[in-house]
PDB file of C-alpha atoms in Angstrom:
ATOM      1  CA  PHE A   1     -13.943   1.617   2.388  1.00 67.00           C
ATOM      2  CA  GLU A   2     -10.777   0.685   0.736  1.00 71.00           C
ATOM      3  CA  VAL A   3      -9.089   3.901   1.435  1.00 76.00           C
ATOM      4  CA  GLY A   4     -10.531   3.454   5.315  1.00 75.00           C
ATOM      5  CA  ARG A   5      -9.099   0.023   5.489  1.00 74.00           C
ATOM      6  CA  ARG A   6      -5.651   1.125   3.952  1.00 78.00           C
ATOM      7  CA  TYR A   7      -5.421   3.848   6.402  1.00 80.00           C
ATOM      8  CA  LYS A   8      -6.229   1.516   9.351  1.00 78.00           C
ATOM      9  CA  ILE A   9      -3.396  -0.904   8.273  1.00 79.00           C
ATOM     10  CA  MET A  10      -1.120   1.766   8.084  1.00 82.00           C
ATOM     11  CA  ASN A  11      -2.152   3.623  11.363  1.00 82.00           C
ATOM     12  CA  PRO A  12      -3.602   0.782  13.731  1.00 80.00           C
ATOM     13  CA  ASP A  13      -4.234   3.415  16.528  1.00 82.00           C
ATOM     14  CA  GLY A  14      -6.219   5.715  14.405  1.00 78.00           C
ATOM     15  CA  MET A  15      -9.825   5.472  13.665  1.00 74.00           C
ATOM     16  CA  ARG A  16     -10.890   3.147  16.478  1.00 76.00           C
ATOM     17  CA  GLY A  17     -14.578   4.032  16.772  1.00 78.00           C
ATOM     18  CA  THR A  18     -15.013   4.711  12.948  1.00 78.00           C
ATOM     19  CA  TYR A  19     -13.307   1.715  11.776  1.00 77.00           C
ATOM     20  CA  GLY A  20     -15.327  -0.524  14.188  1.00 79.00           C
ATOM     21  CA  LYS A  21     -18.577   0.777  12.638  1.00 81.00           C
ATOM     22  CA  LEU A  22     -17.016   0.203   9.408  1.00 79.00           C
ATOM     23  CA  ILE A  23     -16.283  -3.479  10.095  1.00 79.00           C
ATOM     24  CA  TYR A  24     -20.121  -3.947  11.271  1.00 81.00           C
ATOM     25  CA  LEU A  25     -21.116  -2.354   7.964  1.00 80.00           C
ATOM     26  CA  LEU A  26     -19.127  -4.710   5.903  1.00 80.00           C
ATOM     27  CA  GLN A  27     -20.193  -7.430   7.801  1.00 81.00           C
ATOM     28  CA  ASP A  28     -24.078  -6.888   7.137  1.00 80.00           C
ATOM     29  CA  ALA A  29     -23.063  -6.276   3.257  1.00 80.00           C
ATOM     30  CA  ALA A  30     -21.454  -9.678   3.341  1.00 80.00           C
ATOM     31  CA  ASN A  31     -24.832 -11.138   3.843  1.00 82.00           C
ATOM     32  CA  GLU A  32     -25.861 -12.857   0.701  1.00 83.00           C
ATOM     33  CA  LYS A  33     -29.491 -10.990   0.508  1.00 85.00           C
ATOM     34  CA  VAL A  34     -27.685  -7.476   1.251  1.00 81.00           C
ATOM     35  CA  ARG A  35     -25.025  -8.532  -1.464  1.00 80.00           C
ATOM     36  CA  ASP A  36     -27.800  -9.455  -4.161  1.00 83.00           C
ATOM     37  CA  VAL A  37     -29.677  -6.224  -3.385  1.00 85.00           C
ATOM     38  CA  LEU A  38     -26.379  -4.065  -3.760  1.00 81.00           C
ATOM     39  CA  GLY A  39     -25.599  -6.181  -6.913  1.00 84.00           C
ATOM     40  CA  PHE A  40     -21.786  -6.407  -6.246  1.00 81.00           C
ATOM     41  CA  GLU A  41     -19.243  -7.638  -3.697  1.00 80.00           C
ATOM     42  CA  VAL A  42     -18.107  -5.209  -1.038  1.00 77.00           C
ATOM     43  CA  ILE A  43     -15.511  -7.375   0.302  1.00 77.00           C
ATOM     44  CA  ALA A  44     -12.168  -8.097  -1.378  1.00 78.00           C
ATOM     45  CA  PRO A  45      -8.503  -8.962  -0.605  1.00 81.00           C
ATOM     46  CA  VAL A  46      -6.142  -6.235  -0.058  1.00 81.00           C
ATOM     47  CA  LYS A  47      -4.076  -5.642  -3.251  1.00 84.00           C
ATOM     48  CA  THR A  48      -0.276  -5.105  -2.247  1.00 87.00           C
ATOM     49  CA  VAL A  49       2.765  -4.874  -4.455  1.00 85.00           C
ATOM     50  CA  ALA A  50       3.953  -8.483  -3.543  1.00 86.00           C
ATOM     51  CA  SER A  51       0.406  -9.797  -4.869  1.00 88.00           C
ATOM     52  CA  THR A  52       0.604  -7.593  -8.052  1.00 90.00           C
ATOM     53  CA  LEU A  53       4.157  -8.911  -8.551  1.00 87.00           C
ATOM     54  CA  SER A  54       3.124 -12.401  -8.048  1.00 88.00           C
ATOM     55  CA  ALA A  55       0.399 -12.329 -10.444  1.00 91.00           C
ATOM     56  CA  ALA A  56       2.529 -10.929 -12.989  1.00 91.00           C
ATOM     57  CA  GLY A  57       5.154 -13.596 -12.604  1.00 88.00           C
ATOM     58  CA  ALA A  58       7.835 -10.989 -10.917  1.00 87.00           C
ATOM     59  CA  ASP A  59       8.044 -12.465  -7.525  1.00 82.00           C
ATOM     60  CA  GLY A  60      11.977 -12.231  -7.560  1.00 83.00           C
ATOM     61  CA  LEU A  61      11.775  -8.321  -8.257  1.00 80.00           C
ATOM     62  CA  LEU A  62      11.348  -7.455  -4.647  1.00 80.00           C
ATOM     63  CA  ASP A  63      14.486  -9.736  -3.684  1.00 82.00           C
ATOM     64  CA  ASP A  64      16.584  -7.937  -6.127  1.00 82.00           C
ATOM     65  CA  PRO A  65      19.446  -5.886  -4.241  1.00 82.00           C
ATOM     66  CA  LEU A  66      19.037  -3.221  -6.722  1.00 84.00           C
ATOM     67  CA  ALA A  67      15.136  -2.480  -6.104  1.00 82.00           C
ATOM     68  CA  LEU A  68      15.921  -0.661  -2.806  1.00 78.00           C
ATOM     69  CA  LEU A  69      18.687   1.557  -4.331  1.00 78.00           C
ATOM     70  CA  ALA A  70      16.290   2.098  -7.567  1.00 84.00           C
ATOM     71  CA  THR A  71      13.258   3.166  -5.559  1.00 81.00           C
ATOM     72  CA  ARG A  72      14.594   5.096  -2.528  1.00 80.00           C
ATOM     73  CA  GLU A  73      14.269   8.783  -2.171  1.00 83.00           C
ATOM     74  CA  ILE A  74      17.132  11.183  -2.835  1.00 85.00           C
ATOM     75  CA  ALA A  75      17.159  14.075  -0.094  1.00 85.00           C
ATOM     76  CA  SER A  76      19.019  17.068  -1.041  1.00 86.00           C
ATOM     77  CA  GLU A  77      18.446  19.335   1.895  1.00 86.00           C
ATOM     78  CA  GLY A  78      21.687  20.028   3.990  1.00 88.00           C
ATOM     79  CA  ARG A  79      23.934  17.786   1.842  1.00 89.00           C
ATOM     80  CA  PRO A  80      26.444  18.835  -0.823  1.00 91.00           C
ATOM     81  CA  ARG A  81      25.800  18.805  -4.173  1.00 92.00           C
ATOM     82  CA  HIS A  82      28.322  16.205  -5.099  1.00 91.00           C
ATOM     83  CA  ALA A  83      26.869  13.730  -2.623  1.00 91.00           C
ATOM     84  CA  VAL A  84      23.393  14.052  -4.221  1.00 90.00           C
ATOM     85  CA  ASP A  85      24.943  13.699  -7.927  1.00 91.00           C
ATOM     86  CA  ARG A  86      26.366  10.535  -6.565  1.00 90.00           C
ATOM     87  CA  ASP A  87      23.450   9.196  -5.464  1.00 88.00           C
ATOM     88  CA  ILE A  88      21.641  10.229  -8.619  1.00 89.00           C
ATOM     89  CA  LYS A  89      24.361   8.323 -10.666  1.00 90.00           C
ATOM     90  CA  ASN A  90      23.817   5.418  -8.435  1.00 87.00           C
ATOM     91  CA  LYS A  91      20.108   5.041  -8.829  1.00 87.00           C
ATOM     92  CA  CYS A  92      20.191   5.689 -12.522  1.00 87.00           C
ATOM     93  CA  SER A  93      22.729   2.650 -12.790  1.00 84.00           C
ATOM     94  CA  ALA A  94      20.443   0.496 -10.742  1.00 80.00           C
ATOM     95  CA  VAL A  95      17.366   1.222 -12.901  1.00 76.00           C
TER      96      VAL A  95
END
């Protein structure tokens, strides 16, 4: 369920029919009688990076200007080696 929900969040145009069926299934599973038979709660909030950082007391980490530099991808294709080395050095200094 979680994989499907996350896929739908990232791709709103995909899984139109399948996602609707999933939602109906989740609505039925949220019923107290069904939940008791299953023995667990099937609906949970979406866990995001922001919520995880907030729970850990690190809310300011996403606002850190070095966070983008420290986590970005370094593409080497079609770029001179000195430019890639410079990006690697900048990334290492941001970490």
